[in-house]
Amino acid sequence: MRREKGVVASSGVSFGKALVLSSARPVVSAGLISDVEAECSRFARAVEDAKAEIAQIRDRAAAKLSQHEADIFEAHRMMLEDPQLISDTSDAIKAQKLNAEVAFQQITDGFISTFRAMEDEYFRSRAIDLEDISGRVLRKLQGVVTVELSTLTEPAILVAEDLTPSQVVLVDPQMVLGFVTEKGGKTSHTAIIARMLEIPALVGVAGATGHIKNGDTLILDGATGEVVVNPDEPTLAVYRKERERIVAHKAALREFVGQESVTLDGRPVTLEANIRTDGDLKFAKKHDAEGVGLFRTEFLYLDRGTLPSEDEQFEHYRTVLSAMETKPVVIRTADIGGDKEVAYLGIPKEENPFLGFRAIRYCLANETFFRAQLRALLRASHYGNLHILLPFVTNLNEVLQTKAIIKDLKEELKREGIPFASHIPVGIMIEIPASALMSDVLAPHVDFFSIGTNDLIQYVCAVDRVNPSVSYLHTPYNPAVLRLIAQVAQNAERAKIPVAMCGEMAGTPPLIPLLIGMGLNALSMNPASILAVRKIVRETRYDEAKRLVADVLRLSGPEEVRELLESRVDLV
Ligand code: PEP
Ligand code: MG
């Protein structure tokens, strides 16, 4: 038995066999062959196997996700039927006596660089598809088993160097019992998705893919951040009890379904869900969300090869708005960049993606892209209670520019006779210190604020939110962060606009009384946290909470703040 330490990304306890994912790309070595015909048949078999594998994924995507995702895989399969790709490779095998791996890699690399150099975005994104397909065929040729997270047949705890948000999106929660990764932070999008799926996860477990072997029995402790490798029976028994306790606690919270989120002295606090796709609405419903406080639309752009069209976006937004009926739905315009890379957009690699060409910066520089999304949103506003949220705002200019585009699009829709809601509130994310400090200046120009603490903490404390080595500094208990939030809330109140919070902090139970005291009107969170937060709202008095704010803001460090706040609420 051995214990390894990481950072808790999603709480809970899980047990299971390890499945270690190797992220190594197949390395192809040159070798001349003598039997040309045998090599051509080996190549043909590998292509057939790869096609069969892709067809399986396509069918699974159709069943679990949508026809659109299925079509992407169908397009991959069809690319492997391209006669030129196949005949060029066979010709290279025959003429140069190359082994199939080298021949196929040479041919696909040629196509990939041609596509990459093209002006047209559609062709540039074909390069990514081709890379994916090429890797799959090479792995078949080398007999490397590809682990498809969407088609696991036995439950396992995944151990990987890192997992991208798009990989995690595809996992089947019945089959994936937990995640252990070497990289990533607790507010990385991979961690956020794990919490939504209620799958325990640890990040920052150094060397995990080396120390942990396939088939090892693991216990994942989502309280202490430990992973126990090959535990003995007494340890297993302790954790079984702990898991029972957690399950019982979750069951007890169901009592709060249907109850109002209001303090003991009558102040309402709206508790909303953060979602990534219309598919996540089921989580919002399950945990009785009072609205959608953050729809991270960039996930519509991930995990595919081309841009979603205006019509396709419209359908997604309309689905969410209609499903939520009159409840508020805050849809955030695309926050591309940072740890949400959209490869087919061809944004050059950046030294500091979190300080780079991200979110509204990208959108305002690519107006066609931005206008398509905003038009889809305006059209969808007719079907529900839409609020538009602008991410990553640094200055007033960005707000004014966006509002001018929205105004222009409304006129366009009017001319075309397309209906849209008469009032669509436009708010901004406060997640950059500059906009927090200027919130008094920004407030009169917007209809609401939503504080994004995942980024705000990152920038206030100069701590990369996905770097496990510094994650101990990424804490919402830091008084510097709290002072800034209090200031933003005060500026919102003075301007008489509502202020919400949609970072992970908003779903952190010990902080809830403090946020109520600061005057937050809405808290939007991972749906799995809503009922625990509702319980605390209903146990809090607003007048006492205001006094708590004054006490907390006098404290000097995160440890003192955490100690005081944790002593006031029942933790699981
Ligand atoms: C945040 O920064 O707190 C936030 C909600 O946005 P995201 O996590 O998507 O960057
Ligand atoms: Mg953010």
Short mmCIF file of N, CA and C in Angstrom, two decimals, residues 412-499:
data_model
loop_
_atom_site.label_atom_id
_atom_site.label_comp_id
_atom_site.label_asym_id
_atom_site.label_seq_id
_atom_site.Cartn_x
_atom_site.Cartn_y
_atom_site.Cartn_z
N GLU A 412 -30.91 44.97 -37.91
CA GLU A 412 -30.88 44.01 -39.03
C GLU A 412 -32.05 43.02 -38.90
N LEU A 413 -32.23 42.48 -37.68
CA LEU A 413 -33.29 41.49 -37.47
C LEU A 413 -34.67 42.11 -37.69
N LYS A 414 -34.79 43.36 -37.22
CA LYS A 414 -36.07 44.06 -37.42
C LYS A 414 -36.39 44.16 -38.91
N ARG A 415 -35.37 44.56 -39.67
CA ARG A 415 -35.58 44.69 -41.12
C ARG A 415 -35.98 43.36 -41.74
N GLU A 416 -35.42 42.28 -41.19
CA GLU A 416 -35.72 40.95 -41.75
C GLU A 416 -37.01 40.37 -41.18
N GLY A 417 -37.61 41.08 -40.24
CA GLY A 417 -38.86 40.60 -39.65
C GLY A 417 -38.66 39.41 -38.72
N ILE A 418 -37.46 39.27 -38.16
CA ILE A 418 -37.20 38.14 -37.24
C ILE A 418 -37.41 38.63 -35.80
N PRO A 419 -38.25 37.90 -35.03
CA PRO A 419 -38.58 38.39 -33.69
C PRO A 419 -37.44 38.19 -32.68
N PHE A 420 -37.36 39.11 -31.72
CA PHE A 420 -36.43 38.95 -30.58
C PHE A 420 -37.04 39.66 -29.38
N ALA A 421 -36.56 39.33 -28.18
CA ALA A 421 -37.18 39.87 -26.96
C ALA A 421 -37.00 41.39 -26.90
N SER A 422 -37.98 42.06 -26.28
CA SER A 422 -37.92 43.53 -26.26
C SER A 422 -36.83 44.02 -25.30
N HIS A 423 -36.58 43.27 -24.24
CA HIS A 423 -35.51 43.69 -23.32
C HIS A 423 -34.55 42.52 -23.11
N ILE A 424 -33.30 42.72 -23.48
CA ILE A 424 -32.30 41.67 -23.27
C ILE A 424 -31.16 42.28 -22.44
N PRO A 425 -31.13 41.97 -21.13
CA PRO A 425 -30.06 42.56 -20.32
C PRO A 425 -28.68 42.10 -20.82
N VAL A 426 -27.74 43.04 -20.82
CA VAL A 426 -26.36 42.72 -21.21
C VAL A 426 -25.48 43.00 -19.99
N GLY A 427 -24.77 41.97 -19.53
CA GLY A 427 -23.90 42.12 -18.36
C GLY A 427 -22.47 41.75 -18.69
N ILE A 428 -21.61 41.98 -17.72
CA ILE A 428 -20.20 41.65 -17.96
C ILE A 428 -19.64 40.79 -16.83
N MET A 429 -18.67 39.98 -17.22
CA MET A 429 -17.93 39.21 -16.21
C MET A 429 -16.93 40.17 -15.57
N ILE A 430 -16.87 40.11 -14.25
CA ILE A 430 -15.81 40.84 -13.55
C ILE A 430 -14.82 39.75 -13.15
N GLU A 431 -13.78 39.62 -13.93
CA GLU A 431 -12.81 38.54 -13.68
C GLU A 431 -11.38 39.01 -13.93
N ILE A 432 -11.25 40.28 -14.27
CA ILE A 432 -9.92 40.86 -14.46
C ILE A 432 -9.82 41.99 -13.44
N PRO A 433 -8.73 42.09 -12.69
CA PRO A 433 -8.65 43.13 -11.67
C PRO A 433 -8.97 44.53 -12.20
N ALA A 434 -8.57 44.83 -13.43
CA ALA A 434 -8.84 46.17 -13.97
C ALA A 434 -10.34 46.47 -13.98
N SER A 435 -11.15 45.47 -14.38
CA SER A 435 -12.59 45.76 -14.44
C SER A 435 -13.20 45.78 -13.03
N ALA A 436 -12.62 45.01 -12.10
CA ALA A 436 -13.11 45.06 -10.72
C ALA A 436 -12.85 46.46 -10.16
N LEU A 437 -11.64 46.97 -10.39
CA LEU A 437 -11.28 48.28 -9.85
C LEU A 437 -12.07 49.41 -10.51
N MET A 438 -12.49 49.17 -11.74
CA MET A 438 -13.25 50.20 -12.47
C MET A 438 -14.75 49.89 -12.48
N SER A 439 -15.18 49.03 -11.58
CA SER A 439 -16.58 48.59 -11.65
C SER A 439 -17.56 49.75 -11.46
N ASP A 440 -17.16 50.81 -10.74
CA ASP A 440 -18.06 51.96 -10.60
C ASP A 440 -18.26 52.66 -11.95
N VAL A 441 -17.22 52.66 -12.77
CA VAL A 441 -17.30 53.30 -14.08
C VAL A 441 -18.08 52.42 -15.07
N LEU A 442 -17.89 51.12 -14.94
CA LEU A 442 -18.54 50.19 -15.87
C LEU A 442 -20.04 50.02 -15.57
N ALA A 443 -20.38 50.08 -14.28
CA ALA A 443 -21.75 49.73 -13.86
C ALA A 443 -22.86 50.49 -14.62
N PRO A 444 -22.74 51.81 -14.82
CA PRO A 444 -23.86 52.50 -15.49
C PRO A 444 -24.08 52.05 -16.94
N HIS A 445 -23.11 51.35 -17.50
CA HIS A 445 -23.25 50.95 -18.91
C HIS A 445 -23.76 49.52 -19.09
N VAL A 446 -23.94 48.81 -18.00
CA VAL A 446 -24.35 47.40 -18.14
C VAL A 446 -25.55 47.11 -17.25
N ASP A 447 -26.20 45.97 -17.50
CA ASP A 447 -27.40 45.63 -16.73
C ASP A 447 -27.10 44.75 -15.52
N PHE A 448 -25.95 44.10 -15.52
CA PHE A 448 -25.59 43.28 -14.34
C PHE A 448 -24.11 42.93 -14.39
N PHE A 449 -23.61 42.55 -13.23
CA PHE A 449 -22.24 42.03 -13.13
C PHE A 449 -22.31 40.54 -12.80
N SER A 450 -21.33 39.78 -13.27
CA SER A 450 -21.18 38.42 -12.78
C SER A 450 -19.69 38.23 -12.49
N ILE A 451 -19.39 37.95 -11.23
CA ILE A 451 -17.98 37.89 -10.83
C ILE A 451 -17.43 36.49 -11.11
N GLY A 452 -16.39 36.44 -11.90
CA GLY A 452 -15.76 35.15 -12.26
C GLY A 452 -14.52 34.96 -11.42
N THR A 453 -14.71 34.24 -10.31
CA THR A 453 -13.60 34.18 -9.35
C THR A 453 -12.47 33.24 -9.79
N ASN A 454 -12.77 32.31 -10.70
CA ASN A 454 -11.69 31.40 -11.13
C ASN A 454 -10.58 32.23 -11.75
N ASP A 455 -10.97 33.16 -12.61
CA ASP A 455 -9.96 34.02 -13.22
C ASP A 455 -9.56 35.16 -12.30
N LEU A 456 -10.53 35.73 -11.59
CA LEU A 456 -10.18 36.88 -10.75
C LEU A 456 -9.06 36.51 -9.75
N ILE A 457 -9.19 35.34 -9.14
CA ILE A 457 -8.15 34.92 -8.18
C ILE A 457 -6.83 34.73 -8.91
N GLN A 458 -6.93 34.10 -10.10
CA GLN A 458 -5.73 33.86 -10.90
C GLN A 458 -4.95 35.16 -11.15
N TYR A 459 -5.70 36.23 -11.48
CA TYR A 459 -5.01 37.47 -11.84
C TYR A 459 -4.67 38.33 -10.62
N VAL A 460 -5.51 38.28 -9.58
CA VAL A 460 -5.20 39.09 -8.38
C VAL A 460 -3.96 38.51 -7.69
N CYS A 461 -3.88 37.18 -7.66
CA CYS A 461 -2.80 36.54 -6.91
C CYS A 461 -1.64 36.10 -7.81
N ALA A 462 -1.71 36.40 -9.11
CA ALA A 462 -0.66 35.99 -10.04
C ALA A 462 -0.39 34.50 -9.91
N VAL A 463 -1.46 33.70 -10.06
CA VAL A 463 -1.30 32.26 -9.89
C VAL A 463 -2.08 31.52 -10.97
N ASP A 464 -1.35 30.86 -11.84
CA ASP A 464 -1.93 30.12 -12.96
C ASP A 464 -2.95 29.11 -12.43
N ARG A 465 -4.19 29.23 -12.89
CA ARG A 465 -5.26 28.39 -12.32
C ARG A 465 -5.11 26.91 -12.67
N VAL A 466 -4.27 26.56 -13.65
CA VAL A 466 -4.11 25.14 -13.97
C VAL A 466 -2.72 24.61 -13.60
N ASN A 467 -1.95 25.37 -12.83
CA ASN A 467 -0.62 24.89 -12.46
C ASN A 467 -0.64 24.33 -11.04
N PRO A 468 -0.53 22.99 -10.91
CA PRO A 468 -0.67 22.40 -9.57
C PRO A 468 0.41 22.85 -8.58
N SER A 469 1.57 23.26 -9.06
CA SER A 469 2.63 23.65 -8.12
C SER A 469 2.27 24.90 -7.32
N VAL A 470 1.38 25.73 -7.89
CA VAL A 470 1.04 26.96 -7.17
C VAL A 470 -0.43 27.00 -6.75
N SER A 471 -1.08 25.82 -6.85
CA SER A 471 -2.53 25.86 -6.60
C SER A 471 -2.85 26.21 -5.14
N TYR A 472 -1.90 26.03 -4.22
CA TYR A 472 -2.17 26.39 -2.82
C TYR A 472 -2.45 27.89 -2.70
N LEU A 473 -1.99 28.67 -3.68
CA LEU A 473 -2.21 30.12 -3.64
C LEU A 473 -3.54 30.53 -4.30
N HIS A 474 -4.12 29.60 -5.06
CA HIS A 474 -5.38 29.93 -5.76
C HIS A 474 -6.52 29.67 -4.79
N THR A 475 -6.74 30.60 -3.88
CA THR A 475 -7.75 30.36 -2.86
C THR A 475 -8.71 31.54 -2.72
N PRO A 476 -10.01 31.23 -2.66
CA PRO A 476 -10.99 32.30 -2.50
C PRO A 476 -10.98 32.89 -1.09
N TYR A 477 -10.21 32.29 -0.19
CA TYR A 477 -10.18 32.80 1.19
C TYR A 477 -9.18 33.94 1.34
N ASN A 478 -8.45 34.25 0.27
CA ASN A 478 -7.46 35.32 0.35
C ASN A 478 -8.17 36.67 0.58
N PRO A 479 -7.83 37.40 1.66
CA PRO A 479 -8.53 38.67 1.93
C PRO A 479 -8.38 39.68 0.80
N ALA A 480 -7.31 39.59 0.02
CA ALA A 480 -7.15 40.53 -1.10
C ALA A 480 -8.28 40.32 -2.11
N VAL A 481 -8.58 39.06 -2.37
CA VAL A 481 -9.66 38.72 -3.30
C VAL A 481 -11.00 39.18 -2.70
N LEU A 482 -11.17 38.91 -1.41
CA LEU A 482 -12.45 39.23 -0.77
C LEU A 482 -12.70 40.74 -0.74
N ARG A 483 -11.64 41.51 -0.49
CA ARG A 483 -11.81 42.97 -0.48
C ARG A 483 -12.27 43.48 -1.85
N LEU A 484 -11.68 42.89 -2.89
CA LEU A 484 -12.04 43.32 -4.24
C LEU A 484 -13.49 42.95 -4.57
N ILE A 485 -13.89 41.76 -4.15
CA ILE A 485 -15.27 41.34 -4.41
C ILE A 485 -16.25 42.25 -3.67
N ALA A 486 -15.90 42.58 -2.43
CA ALA A 486 -16.78 43.45 -1.64
C ALA A 486 -16.93 44.80 -2.35
N GLN A 487 -15.84 45.28 -2.91
CA GLN A 487 -15.86 46.57 -3.61
C GLN A 487 -16.76 46.51 -4.85
N VAL A 488 -16.65 45.41 -5.59
CA VAL A 488 -17.47 45.25 -6.80
C VAL A 488 -18.96 45.21 -6.40
N ALA A 489 -19.25 44.45 -5.33
CA ALA A 489 -20.65 44.32 -4.90
C ALA A 489 -21.20 45.69 -4.47
N GLN A 490 -20.37 46.46 -3.80
CA GLN A 490 -20.80 47.80 -3.36
C GLN A 490 -21.08 48.71 -4.56
N ASN A 491 -20.19 48.65 -5.53
CA ASN A 491 -20.37 49.49 -6.73
C ASN A 491 -21.63 49.09 -7.49
N ALA A 492 -21.94 47.79 -7.51
CA ALA A 492 -23.16 47.33 -8.17
C ALA A 492 -24.37 47.88 -7.43
N GLU A 493 -24.32 47.80 -6.11
CA GLU A 493 -25.46 48.25 -5.31
C GLU A 493 -25.69 49.75 -5.51
N ARG A 494 -24.58 50.51 -5.52
CA ARG A 494 -24.72 51.96 -5.73
C ARG A 494 -25.35 52.27 -7.08
N ALA A 495 -24.99 51.48 -8.10
CA ALA A 495 -25.53 51.73 -9.45
C ALA A 495 -26.89 51.05 -9.63
N LYS A 496 -27.34 50.37 -8.57
CA LYS A 496 -28.65 49.66 -8.60
C LYS A 496 -28.71 48.61 -9.71
N ILE A 497 -27.60 47.88 -9.89
CA ILE A 497 -27.66 46.74 -10.81
C ILE A 497 -27.37 45.47 -10.00
N PRO A 498 -27.98 44.34 -10.40
CA PRO A 498 -27.72 43.10 -9.66
C PRO A 498 -26.29 42.60 -9.87
N VAL A 499 -25.79 41.93 -8.84
CA VAL A 499 -24.45 41.36 -8.95
C VAL A 499 -24.52 39.86 -8.63
#
